[in-house]
Structure formats: C-alpha cells, structure tokens
Amino acid sequence: MNRVKIAPSILSCNFLKLEEEIKKAEEAGADLFHIDVMDGHFVPNITIGPMFVEQIKKVTSKPLDVHLMIENPDRFIIDFIEAGADIVTIHIETDKHILRTIEVIKSKGVKAGVTLNPATPLITIEHTIDKIDLLLIMTVNPGFGGQTYIDAMDEKIKKARQIIDASGRHIELEVDGGIKATNAKKVVQSGADILVMGTEIFHSGDYRKKIKEIRSIIKSIIKD
C-alpha cells in the first residue's frame, strides 16, 4: 500500500487566521491542501477565487489541490494555475469539453483531476481515465463542509479503485466528504490514496494530535 495522504480542506479553517491555520496544519503533517472553489451556481455556496489561492501559495510549500466546483471551469483554469495550483480538479458534470480542458491543464505542467458527485456514475470517466492524474470521489453532495459521509459510496470507491488499477496508470484516488477518524479506515480499505478532511482537522483543537490519530488508524490497516 502506498502512503495515504492527508489533505486538510481549508473550507473549514478560520479564515481570519488563514496563514496561521495553514502553517499549523503543515507542521502537524498535512501532505497537501484542498481548496474548494464554489460559484453559487453549480453548488449552493460561494467561496474564493484565484487571488486567494495566490496568497495561500505564499505561506506553504505543500501542493495545492484546487477543486473547481463551478460552472464553465475552462474559463478560469489558467487564472488558478497562474495563482499557484499544483492540481486542478474539475467536475465531470460541469464541462462539455472535458478532454480539451484536461489537455489545457496538463499543457501548463499541472496535474489534472476529475471529480464525480455522489450520484454521478463511474462510467462517465471511461474516456478520461487515460488522461487524468487524479480521480476525486465526492462522498457528500458538495457545497458545504461538515456533512455526513454517504455510506453507499463505499462500493463506488472500491469500483473506482478497480478502474484505476485496470488502467495501469498512476492515478491517485482522492475521497472528499464527511471523512473522520471513525471512518478513515474503511475509506482507505476501499482504495483511497488521499483523504480530504475539513472539520475533522480544523475543528479538532489539536491538528498534530488529530493527524497522528488518523495516521495510526491507516497504519493499522497494513498490519491487519
């Protein structure tokens, strides 16, 4: 098993202390940061833009995984890449020309990811699996942090793992939504490479202790 990565989602941090929050999470053992960009159209919430990403890039050496939960993502991709995104992840549901968009992302030397909402079937990635670097499975309906993990997604994660393994390509499987220390084990056992965690880390009161707890749980899987 490859080392499972932990990606704190800044959606759940204290924005008034953003630099401090990011540095504390990085020092606590975060592998990368997950940045949710919402437009109030594709999802019922509005968050941040490229200028915000640019500021985050200045305070961390960790990769930035910019998750575009927006309509017409192709209009903004270059802006986010220039702002410092290391991974740009777009929703299969929002892009009519997703293969072209993936090519644009990769042409800029940035990793390209594709996201599926809970109700979106895996067959939709059939013609993109040979192009992407990351597949993100949403285990809540996107838009807000602090939601409860949808248990029916266990099987979807397992099938996504099978598709990735069958492709023979190095594609990271990321899972986002309601992941906590209490369910991290089953998510990793289902095949996840990256765990996105927002409230579980940023509302824990002790980021180092929480990440250490999660790593201990993941490590126990190898011993099972």
CSV table of C-alpha atoms in Angstrom, one decimal:
chain,number,residue,atom,x,y,z
A,1,MET,CA,0.0,0.0,0.0
A,2,ASN,CA,1.3,3.4,-0.9
A,3,ARG,CA,1.5,6.1,1.7
A,4,VAL,CA,-2.0,7.6,2.2
A,5,LYS,CA,-2.0,11.3,2.0
A,6,ILE,CA,-4.0,13.7,4.2
A,7,ALA,CA,-5.3,16.8,2.6
A,8,PRO,CA,-6.9,19.4,5.1
A,9,SER,CA,-9.7,21.3,3.4
A,10,ILE,CA,-9.3,25.0,4.1
A,11,LEU,CA,-13.1,25.4,3.7
A,12,SER,CA,-13.3,24.5,7.4
A,13,CYS,CA,-10.4,26.7,8.8
A,14,ASN,CA,-10.6,30.1,10.5
A,15,PHE,CA,-10.3,32.5,7.5
A,16,LEU,CA,-9.4,35.3,9.9
A,17,LYS,CA,-6.3,33.3,10.8
A,18,LEU,CA,-5.7,31.7,7.5
A,19,GLU,CA,-1.9,31.9,7.4
A,20,GLU,CA,-1.6,30.6,11.0
A,21,GLU,CA,-4.1,27.8,10.3
A,22,ILE,CA,-2.2,26.6,7.2
A,23,LYS,CA,1.2,26.7,8.9
A,24,LYS,CA,-0.1,24.8,11.9
A,25,ALA,CA,-1.7,22.1,9.7
A,26,GLU,CA,1.5,21.8,7.6
A,27,GLU,CA,3.6,21.4,10.7
A,28,ALA,CA,1.1,18.8,12.0
A,29,GLY,CA,1.8,16.6,9.0
A,30,ALA,CA,-0.5,17.7,6.2
A,31,ASP,CA,0.6,16.3,2.8
A,32,LEU,CA,-1.3,18.9,0.6
A,33,PHE,CA,-4.1,21.4,1.0
A,34,HIS,CA,-7.5,21.0,-0.6
A,35,ILE,CA,-9.0,24.3,-1.8
A,36,ASP,CA,-12.7,24.3,-2.6
A,37,VAL,CA,-13.8,26.9,-5.2
A,38,MET,CA,-17.6,27.4,-5.3
A,39,ASP,CA,-19.5,29.7,-7.5
A,40,GLY,CA,-23.1,29.7,-6.1
A,41,HIS,CA,-24.4,28.1,-9.3
A,42,PHE,CA,-23.1,24.6,-9.5
A,43,VAL,CA,-23.2,24.4,-5.7
A,44,PRO,CA,-25.2,26.5,-3.3
A,45,ASN,CA,-22.3,28.3,-1.8
A,46,ILE,CA,-19.7,30.9,-2.8
A,47,THR,CA,-16.1,30.8,-1.6
A,48,ILE,CA,-12.8,32.0,-3.1
A,49,GLY,CA,-11.0,33.0,-6.3
A,50,PRO,CA,-7.5,32.9,-7.8
A,51,MET,CA,-6.2,35.8,-5.7
A,52,PHE,CA,-6.9,33.8,-2.6
A,53,VAL,CA,-5.0,30.8,-4.0
A,54,GLU,CA,-2.1,33.1,-4.8
A,55,GLN,CA,-1.9,34.2,-1.1
A,56,ILE,CA,-2.1,30.7,0.2
A,57,LYS,CA,0.8,29.7,-2.2
A,58,LYS,CA,3.0,32.2,-0.4
A,59,VAL,CA,2.6,30.6,3.0
A,60,THR,CA,3.0,26.9,2.3
A,61,SER,CA,5.4,24.6,0.5
A,62,LYS,CA,2.8,21.9,0.2
A,63,PRO,CA,0.9,21.2,-3.1
A,64,LEU,CA,-2.4,23.0,-3.6
A,65,ASP,CA,-5.2,20.8,-4.9
A,66,VAL,CA,-7.7,23.3,-6.3
A,67,HIS,CA,-11.1,21.8,-6.6
A,68,LEU,CA,-13.3,23.8,-9.0
A,69,MET,CA,-17.0,23.3,-8.1
A,70,ILE,CA,-18.0,25.9,-10.7
A,71,GLU,CA,-19.8,26.1,-14.0
A,72,ASN,CA,-17.7,26.6,-17.1
A,73,PRO,CA,-14.4,25.8,-15.3
A,74,ASP,CA,-12.4,26.2,-18.5
A,75,ARG,CA,-12.9,30.0,-18.3
A,76,PHE,CA,-10.9,30.2,-15.1
A,77,ILE,CA,-8.4,27.4,-15.2
A,78,ILE,CA,-5.4,29.4,-16.4
A,79,ASP,CA,-6.1,32.0,-13.7
A,80,PHE,CA,-5.9,29.3,-11.0
A,81,ILE,CA,-2.8,27.8,-12.4
A,82,GLU,CA,-1.0,31.1,-12.6
A,83,ALA,CA,-2.1,31.7,-9.0
A,84,GLY,CA,-0.2,28.6,-7.9
A,85,ALA,CA,-2.5,25.5,-8.2
A,86,ASP,CA,-0.5,22.3,-8.4
A,87,ILE,CA,-3.5,20.2,-9.2
A,88,VAL,CA,-6.7,21.4,-10.8
A,89,THR,CA,-9.7,19.2,-10.3
A,90,ILE,CA,-12.9,19.8,-12.3
A,91,HIS,CA,-16.3,18.2,-12.2
A,92,ILE,CA,-17.3,15.9,-15.0
A,93,GLU,CA,-20.8,17.3,-14.6
A,94,THR,CA,-19.8,20.9,-15.5
A,95,ASP,CA,-17.6,20.7,-18.5
A,96,LYS,CA,-19.0,20.0,-22.0
A,97,HIS,CA,-15.5,19.6,-23.5
A,98,ILE,CA,-13.7,17.9,-20.6
A,99,LEU,CA,-10.9,16.2,-22.7
A,100,ARG,CA,-9.9,19.6,-24.1
A,101,THR,CA,-9.9,21.1,-20.6
A,102,ILE,CA,-7.7,18.3,-19.3
A,103,GLU,CA,-5.3,18.9,-22.1
A,104,VAL,CA,-5.1,22.6,-21.2
A,105,ILE,CA,-4.4,21.8,-17.6
A,106,LYS,CA,-1.6,19.3,-18.4
A,107,SER,CA,-0.1,21.6,-21.0
A,108,LYS,CA,0.7,24.0,-18.2
A,109,GLY,CA,2.6,21.4,-16.3
A,110,VAL,CA,-0.1,20.9,-13.7
A,111,LYS,CA,-1.8,17.7,-12.7
A,112,ALA,CA,-5.4,17.2,-13.9
A,113,GLY,CA,-8.1,15.8,-11.8
A,114,VAL,CA,-11.7,14.8,-12.5
A,115,THR,CA,-14.5,14.8,-9.8
A,116,LEU,CA,-17.7,12.9,-9.6
A,117,ASN,CA,-20.7,13.9,-7.4
A,118,PRO,CA,-22.2,11.0,-5.4
A,119,ALA,CA,-25.0,10.3,-7.9
A,120,THR,CA,-22.7,10.5,-11.0
A,121,PRO,CA,-21.9,7.0,-12.3
A,122,LEU,CA,-18.3,5.9,-12.8
A,123,ILE,CA,-19.0,5.1,-16.5
A,124,THR,CA,-18.7,8.9,-17.2
A,125,ILE,CA,-14.9,8.7,-16.7
A,126,GLU,CA,-14.5,5.9,-19.3
A,127,HIS,CA,-12.9,8.2,-21.9
A,128,THR,CA,-10.9,10.4,-19.5
A,129,ILE,CA,-9.2,7.7,-17.4
A,130,ASP,CA,-6.2,7.6,-19.8
A,131,LYS,CA,-5.6,11.3,-19.4
A,132,ILE,CA,-6.1,12.2,-15.7
A,133,ASP,CA,-3.7,12.2,-12.8
A,134,LEU,CA,-6.3,12.2,-10.1
A,135,LEU,CA,-9.9,11.0,-9.6
A,136,LEU,CA,-11.9,12.6,-6.8
A,137,ILE,CA,-15.0,10.8,-5.5
A,138,MET,CA,-17.4,13.0,-3.6
A,139,THR,CA,-18.9,11.2,-0.6
A,140,VAL,CA,-21.3,14.1,0.2
A,141,ASN,CA,-23.3,16.4,-2.0
A,142,PRO,CA,-20.8,19.3,-2.5
A,143,GLY,CA,-21.4,22.8,-1.3
A,144,PHE,CA,-20.8,22.8,2.5
A,145,GLY,CA,-18.4,21.4,5.0
A,146,GLY,CA,-19.4,19.3,8.0
A,147,GLN,CA,-21.7,16.9,6.2
A,148,THR,CA,-22.2,13.2,6.9
A,149,TYR,CA,-20.5,10.6,4.8
A,150,ILE,CA,-22.8,8.8,2.4
A,151,ASP,CA,-22.2,5.1,3.2
A,152,ALA,CA,-23.4,4.0,-0.2
A,153,MET,CA,-20.2,5.5,-1.6
A,154,ASP,CA,-18.1,2.7,-0.2
A,155,GLU,CA,-18.8,0.5,-3.2
A,156,LYS,CA,-18.2,3.4,-5.6
A,157,ILE,CA,-14.7,3.9,-4.1
A,158,LYS,CA,-13.9,0.2,-4.5
A,159,LYS,CA,-15.1,0.2,-8.1
A,160,ALA,CA,-13.1,3.4,-8.8
A,161,ARG,CA,-10.0,1.6,-7.4
A,162,GLN,CA,-10.6,-1.3,-9.7
A,163,ILE,CA,-10.9,1.0,-12.7
A,164,ILE,CA,-7.7,2.8,-11.8
A,165,ASP,CA,-5.7,-0.4,-11.3
A,166,ALA,CA,-7.0,-1.8,-14.6
A,167,SER,CA,-5.8,1.3,-16.4
A,168,GLY,CA,-2.2,0.5,-15.4
A,169,ARG,CA,-1.6,4.3,-14.9
A,170,HIS,CA,-0.5,6.1,-11.8
A,171,ILE,CA,-3.8,7.9,-10.8
A,172,GLU,CA,-4.4,9.0,-7.3
A,173,LEU,CA,-7.8,8.2,-5.9
A,174,GLU,CA,-9.0,11.1,-3.6
A,175,VAL,CA,-12.1,11.0,-1.4
A,176,ASP,CA,-13.8,14.0,-0.1
A,177,GLY,CA,-16.8,14.4,2.2
A,178,GLY,CA,-17.6,13.5,5.8
A,179,ILE,CA,-14.3,11.7,6.4
A,180,LYS,CA,-13.3,11.3,10.0
A,181,ALA,CA,-11.0,9.2,12.2
A,182,THR,CA,-14.0,6.9,12.8
A,183,ASN,CA,-14.5,6.1,9.1
A,184,ALA,CA,-11.0,6.7,7.6
A,185,LYS,CA,-10.1,3.0,7.9
A,186,LYS,CA,-12.9,1.8,5.7
A,187,VAL,CA,-12.3,4.6,3.1
A,188,VAL,CA,-8.6,3.6,2.8
A,189,GLN,CA,-9.5,-0.1,2.7
A,190,SER,CA,-11.9,0.7,-0.2
A,191,GLY,CA,-8.9,2.1,-2.1
A,192,ALA,CA,-8.4,5.8,-1.3
A,193,ASP,CA,-5.0,7.3,-1.7
A,194,ILE,CA,-5.9,10.8,-0.5
A,195,LEU,CA,-8.3,11.7,2.4
A,196,VAL,CA,-9.7,15.2,2.3
A,197,MET,CA,-10.6,16.3,5.8
A,198,GLY,CA,-12.0,19.7,6.8
A,199,THR,CA,-13.9,19.9,10.1
A,200,GLU,CA,-12.2,16.7,11.4
A,201,ILE,CA,-8.9,18.5,11.4
A,202,PHE,CA,-9.6,22.3,11.7
A,203,HIS,CA,-12.2,21.8,14.4
A,204,SER,CA,-10.2,19.3,16.4
A,205,GLY,CA,-8.4,21.8,18.6
A,206,ASP,CA,-5.1,19.9,18.1
A,207,TYR,CA,-4.1,19.4,14.5
A,208,ARG,CA,-1.0,17.4,15.3
A,209,LYS,CA,-2.8,15.0,17.6
A,210,LYS,CA,-5.7,14.5,15.1
A,211,ILE,CA,-3.4,13.8,12.1
A,212,LYS,CA,-1.3,11.5,14.3
A,213,GLU,CA,-4.5,9.6,15.2
A,214,ILE,CA,-5.5,9.3,11.6
A,215,ARG,CA,-2.1,8.0,10.6
A,216,SER,CA,-2.2,5.5,13.3
A,217,ILE,CA,-5.5,4.2,12.0
A,218,ILE,CA,-4.2,4.0,8.5
A,219,LYS,CA,-1.0,2.2,9.7
A,220,SER,CA,-3.2,-0.4,11.4
A,221,ILE,CA,-4.6,-1.4,8.1
A,222,ILE,CA,-1.2,-2.6,6.9
A,223,LYS,CA,-0.9,-4.8,10.0
A,224,ASP,CA,-4.4,-6.3,9.5
